[in-house]
mmCIF file of C-alpha atoms in Angstrom:
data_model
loop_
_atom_site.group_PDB
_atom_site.id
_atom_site.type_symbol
_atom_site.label_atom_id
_atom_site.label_comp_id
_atom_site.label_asym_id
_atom_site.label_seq_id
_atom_site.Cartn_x
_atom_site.Cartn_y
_atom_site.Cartn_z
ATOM 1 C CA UNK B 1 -18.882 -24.328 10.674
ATOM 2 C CA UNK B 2 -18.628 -24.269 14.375
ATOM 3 C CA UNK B 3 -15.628 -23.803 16.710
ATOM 4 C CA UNK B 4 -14.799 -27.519 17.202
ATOM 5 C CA UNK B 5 -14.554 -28.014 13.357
ATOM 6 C CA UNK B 6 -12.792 -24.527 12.689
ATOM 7 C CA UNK B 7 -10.368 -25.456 15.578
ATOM 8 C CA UNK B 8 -9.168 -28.505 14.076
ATOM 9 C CA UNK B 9 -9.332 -27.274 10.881
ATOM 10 C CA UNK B 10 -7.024 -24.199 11.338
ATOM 11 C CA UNK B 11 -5.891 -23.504 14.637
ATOM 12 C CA UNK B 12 -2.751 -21.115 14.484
ATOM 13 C CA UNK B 13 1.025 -22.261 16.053
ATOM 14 C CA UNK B 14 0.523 -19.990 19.071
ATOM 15 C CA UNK B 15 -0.108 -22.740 21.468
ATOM 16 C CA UNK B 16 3.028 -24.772 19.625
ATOM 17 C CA UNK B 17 5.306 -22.353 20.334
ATOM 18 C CA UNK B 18 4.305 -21.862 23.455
ATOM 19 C CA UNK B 19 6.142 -25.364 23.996
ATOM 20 C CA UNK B 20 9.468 -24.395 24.835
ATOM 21 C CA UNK B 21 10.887 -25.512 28.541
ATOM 22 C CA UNK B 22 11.338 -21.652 29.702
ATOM 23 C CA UNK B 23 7.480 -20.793 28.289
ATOM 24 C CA UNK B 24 5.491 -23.992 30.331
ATOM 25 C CA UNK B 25 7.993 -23.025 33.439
ATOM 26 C CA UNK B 26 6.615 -19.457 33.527
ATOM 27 C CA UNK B 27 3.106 -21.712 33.289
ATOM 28 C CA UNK B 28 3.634 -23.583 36.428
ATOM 29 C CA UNK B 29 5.196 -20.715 38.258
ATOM 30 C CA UNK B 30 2.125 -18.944 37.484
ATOM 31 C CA UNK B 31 -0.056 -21.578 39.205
ATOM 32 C CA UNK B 32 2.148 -21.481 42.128
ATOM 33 C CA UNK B 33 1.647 -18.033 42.722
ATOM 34 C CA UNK B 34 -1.728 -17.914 42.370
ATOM 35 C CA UNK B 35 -2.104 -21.115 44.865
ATOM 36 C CA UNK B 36 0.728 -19.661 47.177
ATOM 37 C CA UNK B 37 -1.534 -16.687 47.518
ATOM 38 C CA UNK B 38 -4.176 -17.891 48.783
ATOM 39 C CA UNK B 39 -2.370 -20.540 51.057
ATOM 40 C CA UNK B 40 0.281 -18.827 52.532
ATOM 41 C CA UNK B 41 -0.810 -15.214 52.170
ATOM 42 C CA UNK B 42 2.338 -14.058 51.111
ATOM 43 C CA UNK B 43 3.774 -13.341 54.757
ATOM 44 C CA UNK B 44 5.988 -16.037 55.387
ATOM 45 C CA UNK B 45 7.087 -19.362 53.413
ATOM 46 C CA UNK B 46 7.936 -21.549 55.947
ATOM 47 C CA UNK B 47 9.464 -25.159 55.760
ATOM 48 C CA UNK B 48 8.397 -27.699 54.130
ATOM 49 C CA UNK B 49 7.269 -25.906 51.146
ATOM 50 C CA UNK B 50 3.947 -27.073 49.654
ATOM 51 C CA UNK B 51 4.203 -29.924 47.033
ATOM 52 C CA UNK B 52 3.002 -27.252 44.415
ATOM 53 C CA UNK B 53 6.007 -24.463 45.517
ATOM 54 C CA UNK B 54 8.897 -27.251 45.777
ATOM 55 C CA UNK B 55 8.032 -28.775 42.386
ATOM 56 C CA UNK B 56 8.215 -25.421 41.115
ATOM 57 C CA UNK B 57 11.384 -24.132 42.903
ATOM 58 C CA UNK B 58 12.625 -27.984 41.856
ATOM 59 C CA UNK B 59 12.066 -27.287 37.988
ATOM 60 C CA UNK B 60 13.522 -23.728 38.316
ATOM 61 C CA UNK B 61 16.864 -24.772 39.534
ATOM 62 C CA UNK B 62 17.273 -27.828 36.786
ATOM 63 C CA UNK B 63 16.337 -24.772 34.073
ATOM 64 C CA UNK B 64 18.801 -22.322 35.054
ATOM 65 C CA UNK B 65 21.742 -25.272 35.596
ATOM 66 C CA UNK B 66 20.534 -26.221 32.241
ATOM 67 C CA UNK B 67 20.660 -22.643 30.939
ATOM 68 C CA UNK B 68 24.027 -22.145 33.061
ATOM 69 C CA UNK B 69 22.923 -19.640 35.192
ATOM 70 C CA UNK B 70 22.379 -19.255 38.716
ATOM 71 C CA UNK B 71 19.232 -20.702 40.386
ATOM 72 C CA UNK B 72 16.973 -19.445 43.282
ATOM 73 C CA UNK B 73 18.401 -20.689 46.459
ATOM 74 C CA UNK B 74 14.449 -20.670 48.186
ATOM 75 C CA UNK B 75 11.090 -20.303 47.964
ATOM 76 C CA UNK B 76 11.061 -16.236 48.818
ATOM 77 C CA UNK B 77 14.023 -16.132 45.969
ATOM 78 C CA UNK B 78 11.907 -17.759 43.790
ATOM 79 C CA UNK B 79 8.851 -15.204 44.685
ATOM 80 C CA UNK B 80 11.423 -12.086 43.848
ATOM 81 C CA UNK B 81 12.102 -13.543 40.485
ATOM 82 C CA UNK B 82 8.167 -13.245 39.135
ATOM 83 C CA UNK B 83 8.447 -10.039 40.723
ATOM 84 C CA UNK B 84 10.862 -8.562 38.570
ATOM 85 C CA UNK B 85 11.539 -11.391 35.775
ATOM 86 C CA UNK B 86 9.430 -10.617 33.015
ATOM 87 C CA UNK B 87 7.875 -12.932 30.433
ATOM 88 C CA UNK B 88 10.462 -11.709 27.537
ATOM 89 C CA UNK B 89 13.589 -12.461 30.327
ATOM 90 C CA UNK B 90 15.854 -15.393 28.275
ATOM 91 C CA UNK B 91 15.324 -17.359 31.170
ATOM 92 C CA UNK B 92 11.687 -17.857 29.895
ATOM 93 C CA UNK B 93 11.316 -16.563 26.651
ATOM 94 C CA UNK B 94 7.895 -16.659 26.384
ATOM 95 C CA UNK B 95 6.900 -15.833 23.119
ATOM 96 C CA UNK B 96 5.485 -12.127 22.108
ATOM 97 C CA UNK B 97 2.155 -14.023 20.328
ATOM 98 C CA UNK B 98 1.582 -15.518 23.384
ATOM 99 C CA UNK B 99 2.350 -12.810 26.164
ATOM 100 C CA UNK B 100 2.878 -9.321 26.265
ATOM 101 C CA UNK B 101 6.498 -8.681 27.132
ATOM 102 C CA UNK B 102 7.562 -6.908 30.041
ATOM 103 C CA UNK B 103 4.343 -9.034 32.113
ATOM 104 C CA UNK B 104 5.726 -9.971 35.643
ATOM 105 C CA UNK B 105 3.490 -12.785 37.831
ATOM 106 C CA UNK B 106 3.791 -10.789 40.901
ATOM 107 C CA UNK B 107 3.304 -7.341 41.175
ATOM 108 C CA UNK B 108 6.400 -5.227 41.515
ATOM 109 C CA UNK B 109 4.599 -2.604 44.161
ATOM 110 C CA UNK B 110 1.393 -4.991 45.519
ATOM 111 C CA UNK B 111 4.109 -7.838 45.976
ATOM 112 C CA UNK B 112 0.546 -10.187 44.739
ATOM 113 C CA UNK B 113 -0.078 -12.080 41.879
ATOM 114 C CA UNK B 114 -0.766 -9.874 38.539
ATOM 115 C CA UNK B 115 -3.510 -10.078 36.281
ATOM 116 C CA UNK B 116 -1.722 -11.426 34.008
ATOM 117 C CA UNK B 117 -0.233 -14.463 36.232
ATOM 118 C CA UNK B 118 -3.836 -15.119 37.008
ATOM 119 C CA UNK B 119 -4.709 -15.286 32.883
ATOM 120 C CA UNK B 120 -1.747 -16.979 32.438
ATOM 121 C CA UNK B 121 -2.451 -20.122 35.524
ATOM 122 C CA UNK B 122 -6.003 -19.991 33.455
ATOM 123 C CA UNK B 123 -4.408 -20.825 29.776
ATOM 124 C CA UNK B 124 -3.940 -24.792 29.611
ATOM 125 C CA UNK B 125 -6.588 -27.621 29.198
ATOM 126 C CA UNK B 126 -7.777 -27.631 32.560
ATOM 127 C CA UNK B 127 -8.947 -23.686 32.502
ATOM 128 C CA UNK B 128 -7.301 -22.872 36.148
ATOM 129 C CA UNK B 129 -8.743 -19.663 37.837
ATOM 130 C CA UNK B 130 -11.170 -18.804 35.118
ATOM 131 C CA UNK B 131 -12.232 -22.108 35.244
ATOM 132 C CA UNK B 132 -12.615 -21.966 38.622
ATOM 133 C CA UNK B 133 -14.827 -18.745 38.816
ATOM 134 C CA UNK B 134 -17.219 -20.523 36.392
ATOM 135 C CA UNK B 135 -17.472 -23.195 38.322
ATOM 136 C CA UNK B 136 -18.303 -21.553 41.613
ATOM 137 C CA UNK B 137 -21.157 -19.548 39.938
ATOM 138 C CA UNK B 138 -22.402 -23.291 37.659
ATOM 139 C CA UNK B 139 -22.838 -24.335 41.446
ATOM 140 C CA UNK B 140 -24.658 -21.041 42.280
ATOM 141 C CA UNK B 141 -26.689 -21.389 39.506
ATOM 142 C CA UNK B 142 -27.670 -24.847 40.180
ATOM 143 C CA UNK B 143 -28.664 -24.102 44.207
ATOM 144 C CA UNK B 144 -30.881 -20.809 43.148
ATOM 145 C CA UNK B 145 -33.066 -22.885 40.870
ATOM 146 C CA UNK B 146 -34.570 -20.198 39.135
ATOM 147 C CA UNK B 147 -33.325 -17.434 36.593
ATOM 148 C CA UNK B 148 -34.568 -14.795 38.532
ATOM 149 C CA UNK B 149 -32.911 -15.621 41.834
ATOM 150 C CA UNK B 150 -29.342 -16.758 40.311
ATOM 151 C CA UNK B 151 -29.623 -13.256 38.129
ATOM 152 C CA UNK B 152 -29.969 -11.261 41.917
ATOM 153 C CA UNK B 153 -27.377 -13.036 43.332
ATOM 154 C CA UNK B 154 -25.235 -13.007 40.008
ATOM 155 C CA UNK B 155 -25.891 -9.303 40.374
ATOM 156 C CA UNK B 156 -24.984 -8.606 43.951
ATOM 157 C CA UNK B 157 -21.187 -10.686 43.374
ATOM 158 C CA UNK B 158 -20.491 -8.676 40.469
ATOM 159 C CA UNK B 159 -21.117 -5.067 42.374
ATOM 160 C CA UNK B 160 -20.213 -5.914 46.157
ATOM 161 C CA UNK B 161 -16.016 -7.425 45.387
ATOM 162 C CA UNK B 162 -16.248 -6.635 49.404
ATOM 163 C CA UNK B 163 -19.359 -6.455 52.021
ATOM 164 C CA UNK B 164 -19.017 -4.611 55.398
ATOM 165 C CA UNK B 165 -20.927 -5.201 57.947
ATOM 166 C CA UNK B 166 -22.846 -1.580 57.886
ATOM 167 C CA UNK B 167 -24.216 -2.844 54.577
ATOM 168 C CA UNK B 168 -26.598 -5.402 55.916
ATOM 169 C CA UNK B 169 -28.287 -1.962 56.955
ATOM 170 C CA UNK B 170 -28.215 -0.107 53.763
ATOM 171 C CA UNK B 171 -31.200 0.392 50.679
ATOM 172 C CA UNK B 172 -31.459 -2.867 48.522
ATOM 173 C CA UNK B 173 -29.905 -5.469 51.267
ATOM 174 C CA UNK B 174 -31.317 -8.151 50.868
ATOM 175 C CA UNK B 175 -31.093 -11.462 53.307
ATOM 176 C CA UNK B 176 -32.472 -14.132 50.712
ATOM 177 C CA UNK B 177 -29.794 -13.420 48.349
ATOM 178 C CA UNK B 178 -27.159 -13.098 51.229
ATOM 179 C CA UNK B 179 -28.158 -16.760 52.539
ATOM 180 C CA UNK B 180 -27.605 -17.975 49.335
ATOM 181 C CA UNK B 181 -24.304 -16.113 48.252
ATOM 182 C CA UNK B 182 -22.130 -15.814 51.707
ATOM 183 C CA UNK B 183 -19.955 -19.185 51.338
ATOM 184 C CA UNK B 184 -18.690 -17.007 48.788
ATOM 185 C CA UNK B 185 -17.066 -14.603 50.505
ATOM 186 C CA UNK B 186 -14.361 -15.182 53.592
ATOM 187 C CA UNK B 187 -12.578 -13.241 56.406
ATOM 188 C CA UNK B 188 -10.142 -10.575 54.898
ATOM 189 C CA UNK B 189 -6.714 -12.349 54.651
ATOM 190 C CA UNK B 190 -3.568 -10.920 56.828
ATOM 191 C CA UNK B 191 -1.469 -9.798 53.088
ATOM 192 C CA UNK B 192 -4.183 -7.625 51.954
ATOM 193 C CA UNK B 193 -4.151 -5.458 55.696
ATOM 194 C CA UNK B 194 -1.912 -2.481 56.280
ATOM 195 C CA UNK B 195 -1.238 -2.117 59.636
ATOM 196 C CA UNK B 196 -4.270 -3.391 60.725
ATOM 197 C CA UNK B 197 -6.627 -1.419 58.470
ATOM 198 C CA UNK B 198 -7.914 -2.762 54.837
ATOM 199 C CA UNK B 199 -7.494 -0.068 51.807
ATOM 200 C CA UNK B 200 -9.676 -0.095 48.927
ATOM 201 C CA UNK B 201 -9.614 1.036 45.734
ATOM 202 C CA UNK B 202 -12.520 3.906 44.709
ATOM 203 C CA UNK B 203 -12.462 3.087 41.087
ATOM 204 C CA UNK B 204 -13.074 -0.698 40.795
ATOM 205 C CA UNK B 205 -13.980 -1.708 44.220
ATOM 206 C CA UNK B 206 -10.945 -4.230 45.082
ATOM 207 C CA UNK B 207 -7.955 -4.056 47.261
ATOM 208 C CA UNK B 208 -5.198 -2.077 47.095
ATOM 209 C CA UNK B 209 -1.581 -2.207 48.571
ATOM 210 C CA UNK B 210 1.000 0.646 49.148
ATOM 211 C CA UNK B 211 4.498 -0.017 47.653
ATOM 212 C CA UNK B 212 5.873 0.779 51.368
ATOM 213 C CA UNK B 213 2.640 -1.044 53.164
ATOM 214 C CA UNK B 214 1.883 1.731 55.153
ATOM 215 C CA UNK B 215 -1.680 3.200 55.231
ATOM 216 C CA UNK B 216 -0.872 6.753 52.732
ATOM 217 C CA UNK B 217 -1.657 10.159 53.363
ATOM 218 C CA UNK B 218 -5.049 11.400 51.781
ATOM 219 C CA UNK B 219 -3.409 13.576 48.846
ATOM 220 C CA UNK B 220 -1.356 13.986 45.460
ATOM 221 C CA UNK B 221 0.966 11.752 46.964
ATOM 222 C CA UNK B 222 -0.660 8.817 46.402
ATOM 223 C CA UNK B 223 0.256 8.529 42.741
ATOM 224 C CA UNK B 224 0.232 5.209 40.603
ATOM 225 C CA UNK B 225 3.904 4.396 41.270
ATOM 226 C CA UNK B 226 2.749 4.296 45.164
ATOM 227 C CA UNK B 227 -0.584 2.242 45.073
ATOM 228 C CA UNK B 228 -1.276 -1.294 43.552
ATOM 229 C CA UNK B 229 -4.849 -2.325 43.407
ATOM 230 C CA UNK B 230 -6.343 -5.568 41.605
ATOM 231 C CA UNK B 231 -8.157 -3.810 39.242
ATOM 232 C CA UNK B 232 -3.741 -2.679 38.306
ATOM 233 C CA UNK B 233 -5.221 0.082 35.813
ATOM 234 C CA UNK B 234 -7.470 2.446 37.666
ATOM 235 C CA UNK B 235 -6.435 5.865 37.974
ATOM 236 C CA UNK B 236 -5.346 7.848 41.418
ATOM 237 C CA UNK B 237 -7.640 10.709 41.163
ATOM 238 C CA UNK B 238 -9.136 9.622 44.621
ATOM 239 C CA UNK B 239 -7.210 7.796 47.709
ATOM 240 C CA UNK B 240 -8.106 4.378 48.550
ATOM 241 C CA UNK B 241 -11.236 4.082 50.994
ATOM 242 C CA UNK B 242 -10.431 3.086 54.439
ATOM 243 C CA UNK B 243 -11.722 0.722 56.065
ATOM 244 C CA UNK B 244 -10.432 0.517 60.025
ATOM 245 C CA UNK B 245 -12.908 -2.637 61.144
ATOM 246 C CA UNK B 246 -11.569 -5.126 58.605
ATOM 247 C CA UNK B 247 -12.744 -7.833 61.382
ATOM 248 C CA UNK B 248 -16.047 -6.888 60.092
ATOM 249 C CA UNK B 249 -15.563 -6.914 56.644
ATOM 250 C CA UNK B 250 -16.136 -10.191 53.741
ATOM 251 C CA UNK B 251 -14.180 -9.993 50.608
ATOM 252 C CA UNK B 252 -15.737 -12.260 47.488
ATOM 253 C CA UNK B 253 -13.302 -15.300 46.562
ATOM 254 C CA UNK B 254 -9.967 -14.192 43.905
ATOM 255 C CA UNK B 255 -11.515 -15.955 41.337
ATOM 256 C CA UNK B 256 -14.885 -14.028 41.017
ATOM 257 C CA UNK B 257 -13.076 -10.961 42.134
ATOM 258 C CA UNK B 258 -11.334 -11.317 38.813
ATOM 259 C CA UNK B 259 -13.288 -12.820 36.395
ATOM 260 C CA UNK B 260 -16.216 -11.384 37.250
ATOM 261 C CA UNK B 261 -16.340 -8.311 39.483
ATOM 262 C CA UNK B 262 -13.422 -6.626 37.305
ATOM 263 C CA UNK B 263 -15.236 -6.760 34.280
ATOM 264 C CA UNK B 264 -18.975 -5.958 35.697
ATOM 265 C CA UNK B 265 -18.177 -1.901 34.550
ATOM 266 C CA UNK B 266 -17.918 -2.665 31.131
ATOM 267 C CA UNK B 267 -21.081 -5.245 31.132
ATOM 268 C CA UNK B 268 -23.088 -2.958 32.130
ATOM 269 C CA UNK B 269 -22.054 -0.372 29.794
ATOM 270 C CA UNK B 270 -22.259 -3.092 26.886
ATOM 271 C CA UNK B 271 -25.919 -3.920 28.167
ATOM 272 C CA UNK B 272 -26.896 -0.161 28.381
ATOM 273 C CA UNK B 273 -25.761 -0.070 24.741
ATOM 274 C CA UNK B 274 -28.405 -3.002 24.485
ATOM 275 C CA UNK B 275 -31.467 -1.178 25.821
ATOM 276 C CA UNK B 276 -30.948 1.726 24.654
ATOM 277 C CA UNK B 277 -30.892 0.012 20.861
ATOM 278 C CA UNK B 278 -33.674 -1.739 21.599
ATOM 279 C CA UNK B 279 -32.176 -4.900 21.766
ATOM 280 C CA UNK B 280 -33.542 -7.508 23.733
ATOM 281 C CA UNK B 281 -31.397 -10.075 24.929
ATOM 282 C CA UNK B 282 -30.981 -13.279 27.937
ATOM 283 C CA UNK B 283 -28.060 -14.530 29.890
ATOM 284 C CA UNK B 284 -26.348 -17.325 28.715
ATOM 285 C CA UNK B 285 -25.064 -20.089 31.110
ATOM 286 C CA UNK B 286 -21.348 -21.314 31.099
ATOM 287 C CA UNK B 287 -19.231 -17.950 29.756
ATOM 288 C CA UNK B 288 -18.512 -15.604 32.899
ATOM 289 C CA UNK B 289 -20.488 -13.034 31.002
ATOM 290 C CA UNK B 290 -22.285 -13.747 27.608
ATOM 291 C CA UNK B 291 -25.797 -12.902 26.381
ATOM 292 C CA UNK B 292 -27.338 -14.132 23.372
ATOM 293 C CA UNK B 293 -29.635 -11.463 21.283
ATOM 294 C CA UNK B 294 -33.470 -11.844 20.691
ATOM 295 C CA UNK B 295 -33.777 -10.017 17.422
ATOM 296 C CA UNK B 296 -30.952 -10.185 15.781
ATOM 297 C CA UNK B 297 -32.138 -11.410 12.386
ATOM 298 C CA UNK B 298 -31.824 -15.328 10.803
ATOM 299 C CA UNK B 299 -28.227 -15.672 12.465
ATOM 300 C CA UNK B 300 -27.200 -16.309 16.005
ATOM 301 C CA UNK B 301 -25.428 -13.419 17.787
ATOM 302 C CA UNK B 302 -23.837 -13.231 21.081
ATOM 303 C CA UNK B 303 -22.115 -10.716 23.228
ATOM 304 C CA UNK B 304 -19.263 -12.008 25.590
ATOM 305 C CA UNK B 305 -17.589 -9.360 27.865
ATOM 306 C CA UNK B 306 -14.585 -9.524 29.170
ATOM 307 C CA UNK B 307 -11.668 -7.588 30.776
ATOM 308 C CA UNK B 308 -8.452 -9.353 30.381
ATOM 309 C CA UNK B 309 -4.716 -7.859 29.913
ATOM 310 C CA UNK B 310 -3.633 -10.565 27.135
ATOM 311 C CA UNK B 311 -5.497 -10.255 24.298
ATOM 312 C CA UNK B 312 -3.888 -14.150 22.962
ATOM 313 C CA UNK B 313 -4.400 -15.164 25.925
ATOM 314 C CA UNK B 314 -8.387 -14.112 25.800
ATOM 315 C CA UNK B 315 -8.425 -15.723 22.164
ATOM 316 C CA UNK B 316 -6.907 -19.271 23.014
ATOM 317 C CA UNK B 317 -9.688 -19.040 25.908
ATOM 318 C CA UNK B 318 -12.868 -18.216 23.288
ATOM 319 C CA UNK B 319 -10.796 -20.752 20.504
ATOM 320 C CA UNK B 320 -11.114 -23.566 23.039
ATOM 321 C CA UNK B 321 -14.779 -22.710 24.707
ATOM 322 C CA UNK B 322 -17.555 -24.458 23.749
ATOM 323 C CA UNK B 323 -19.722 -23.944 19.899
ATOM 324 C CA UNK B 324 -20.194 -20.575 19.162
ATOM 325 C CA UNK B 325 -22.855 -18.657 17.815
ATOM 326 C CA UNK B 326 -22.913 -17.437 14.249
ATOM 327 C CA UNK B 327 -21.039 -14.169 15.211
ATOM 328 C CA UNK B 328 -20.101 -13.310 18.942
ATOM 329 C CA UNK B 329 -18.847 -9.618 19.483
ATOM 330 C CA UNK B 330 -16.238 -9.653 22.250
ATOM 331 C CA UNK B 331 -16.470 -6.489 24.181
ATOM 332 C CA UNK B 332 -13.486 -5.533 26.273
ATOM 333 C CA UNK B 333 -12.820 -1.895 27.899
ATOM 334 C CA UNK B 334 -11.925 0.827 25.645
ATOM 335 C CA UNK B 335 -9.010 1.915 27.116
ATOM 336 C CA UNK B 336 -7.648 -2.122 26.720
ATOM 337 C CA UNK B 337 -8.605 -2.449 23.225
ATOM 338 C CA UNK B 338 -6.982 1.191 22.111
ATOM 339 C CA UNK B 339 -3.869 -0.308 23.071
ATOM 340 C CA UNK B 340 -0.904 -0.587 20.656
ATOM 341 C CA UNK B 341 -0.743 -3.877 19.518
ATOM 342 C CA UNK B 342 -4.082 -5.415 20.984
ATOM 343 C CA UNK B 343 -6.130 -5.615 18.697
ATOM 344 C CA UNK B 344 -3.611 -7.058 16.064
ATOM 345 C CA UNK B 345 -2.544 -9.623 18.790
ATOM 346 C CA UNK B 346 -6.346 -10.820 19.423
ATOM 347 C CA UNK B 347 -6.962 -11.228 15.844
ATOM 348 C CA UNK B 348 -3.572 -12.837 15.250
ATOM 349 C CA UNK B 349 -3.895 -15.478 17.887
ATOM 350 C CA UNK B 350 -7.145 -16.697 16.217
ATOM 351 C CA UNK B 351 -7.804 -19.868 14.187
ATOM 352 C CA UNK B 352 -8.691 -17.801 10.510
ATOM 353 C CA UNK B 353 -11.528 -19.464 10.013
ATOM 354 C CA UNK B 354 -12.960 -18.022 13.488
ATOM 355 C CA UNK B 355 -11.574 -14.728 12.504
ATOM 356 C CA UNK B 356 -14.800 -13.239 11.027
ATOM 357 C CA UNK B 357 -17.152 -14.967 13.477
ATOM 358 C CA UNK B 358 -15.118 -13.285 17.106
ATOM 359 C CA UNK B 359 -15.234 -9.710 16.495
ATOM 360 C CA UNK B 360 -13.314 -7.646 19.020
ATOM 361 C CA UNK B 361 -15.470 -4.803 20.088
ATOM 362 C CA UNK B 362 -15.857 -1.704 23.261
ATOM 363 C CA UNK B 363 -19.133 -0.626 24.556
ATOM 364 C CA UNK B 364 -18.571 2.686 22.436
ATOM 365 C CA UNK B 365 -18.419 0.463 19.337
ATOM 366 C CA UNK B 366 -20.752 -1.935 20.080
ATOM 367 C CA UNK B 367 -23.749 -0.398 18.711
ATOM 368 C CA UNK B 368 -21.386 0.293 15.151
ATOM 369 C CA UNK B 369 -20.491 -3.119 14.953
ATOM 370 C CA UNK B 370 -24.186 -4.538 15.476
ATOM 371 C CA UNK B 371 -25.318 -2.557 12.884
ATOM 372 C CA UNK B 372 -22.413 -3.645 10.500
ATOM 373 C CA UNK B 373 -23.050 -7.306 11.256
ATOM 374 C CA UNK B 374 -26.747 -6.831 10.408
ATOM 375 C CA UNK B 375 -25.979 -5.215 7.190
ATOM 376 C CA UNK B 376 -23.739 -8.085 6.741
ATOM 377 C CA UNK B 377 -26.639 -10.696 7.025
ATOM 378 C CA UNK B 378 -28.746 -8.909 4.746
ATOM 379 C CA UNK B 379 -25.972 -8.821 1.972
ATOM 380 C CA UNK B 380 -25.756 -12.340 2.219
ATOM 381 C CA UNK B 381 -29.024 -13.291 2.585
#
């Protein structure tokens, strides 16, 4: 049976209870962030507020007269409420099986939208930043024309989050894949500079933020209380690079930053885990990051790799994609998928009928769970 049918067939009451008035608030509030973000930049909110932000503000002061308690007065109120109201406040009441409590949609330290308030503006019919991503690389892939030359350019967004100008001098640069990727990158914007200078994080390549936005001393001090980064889970063995000539510096679109940059580190791992099986395998187009395998027997078997925080939020997204293969394996970062509860909540989230077909997986268990779906095949062949 393929998705479609299994989707009708069984789909669980996540998305119905994700109906309540508080739950599709914290929705649009969520898209307002993320589109205030990259419109405003975060500095200032000056009148008249964008369509998007007074609709928003609008529906958040009927909701609170309607829940009897007191609404924002503005627009930079309204930004300090997703910065410390969490999905779980009454006010919203999103529901557990839908988001992880405790998620804000602005970052308490970075003062930017959260990972999850970017998964959460991409839940909904219309796909929103995911969607977004996919289509900026659909258009990619149409202008390379061949396989080869969307792959290198695929290849350079996924590893280069931010270019500096020194680079164009480095091993591998390359200008034919430059030419055809730059409109993908823009000026560094004013809310990711502190005092003048752009900071960097050394583990997954994106920007970072001080709590106090001041550049910090190299050092211990800079613990994970005092740094946000994108990437929101890297650790603070090393400071944040430094980079003093942001003027000279390109940083790759929020979308692709997110959706495909983050989760490069763990597609790579999950693709070593390929060649060194002896797996052959070839992209697939449409999923951020999906391969179909070569020799994997009578059935069809994919690998789709992502990294997201909210594991329902990850299965609604693969429920409502497009056919699926016999089995896909969905690898996600270890240290995501040992989390209490994540596992459980991915599984739970699914129709039952895709439940044995989307098989949540880590590169360390990858190879395991090839070999088990193999075995699998066999028995029921």
């Amino acid at each position: 049976m393929r998705a479609g049918a299994a989707r009708r067939a069984d789909r669980p009451d996540t998305r119905g209870e994700s109906e309540g008035a508080g739950s599709e608030l914290f929705r649009e509030l969520a898209r307002m962030v993320v589109a205030l973000a990259e419109v405003q930049g975060l500095r200032s909110f000056a009148l008249p507020y964008p369509g998007l932000a007074q609709r928003a503000l609008d529906r958040t002061v009927m909701h609170c007269l309607d829940a009897g308690e007191e609404p924002p007065k503005s627009l930079p109120e309204l930004w300090e409420w997703c910065r410390t109201k969490p999905a779980d406040d009454p006010l919203f009441a999103v529901p557990a099986s839908l988001v992880t409590p405790g998620a804000t949609l602005v970052h308490p330290v970075g003062r930017m939208p959260t990972r999850s308030c970017l998964e959460v503006a991409s839940y909904g019919p219309d796909g929103g930043v995911a969607a977004q991503a996919r289509a900026l690389l659909g258009d990619l892939e149409a202008r390379c024309g061949t396989g080869e030359r969307y792959r290198q350019c695929r290849s350079f967004l996924a590893r280069h989050a931010v270019v500096h100008q020194q680079d164009r001098f480095g091993p591998g640069w390359s200008k034919a894949v430059w030419s055809r990727i730059k409109d993908l990158y823009g000026p560094l914007p004013e809310s990711l500079l502190v005092d003048g200078d752009f900071l960097r994080c050394p583990s997954c390549g994106l920007p970072a933020l001080p709590r106090d936005r001041a550049v910090p001393v190299p050092g211990p001090s800079a613990t994970d209380a005092d740094i946000w980064c994108e990437g929101e889970e890297c650790p603070r063995d090393d400071p944040p690079e430094l980079i003093r000539d942001p003027e000279q510096t390109w940083i790759l679109r929020r979308p692709l930053r997110t959706f495909l940059a983050l989760p490069h580190r763990t597609e790579e791992a999950a693709l070593d885990v390929l060649d060194r099986a002896g797996i052959s395998h070839e992209p697939l187009s449409g999923p951020l990051s999906a391969y179909r395998l070569r020799d994997a027997g009578p059935a069809i078997v994919d690998i789709q790799v992502y990294d997201r925080l909210q594991p329902a939020l990850l299965a609604a997204h693969l429920t409502d994609s497009a056919p699926l293969a016999d089995r896909t394996l969905v690898v996600v970062p270890d240290a995501l998928a040992g989390r209490d509860g994540y596992r459980e909540a991915f599984t739970d989230a699914l129709p039952a009928l895709l439940r044995d077909r989307l098989v949540l997986t880590t590169p360390v268990d990858l190879g395991p769970d090839l070999g088990r779906a193999r075995k699998e095949e066999k028995d029921d062949a």
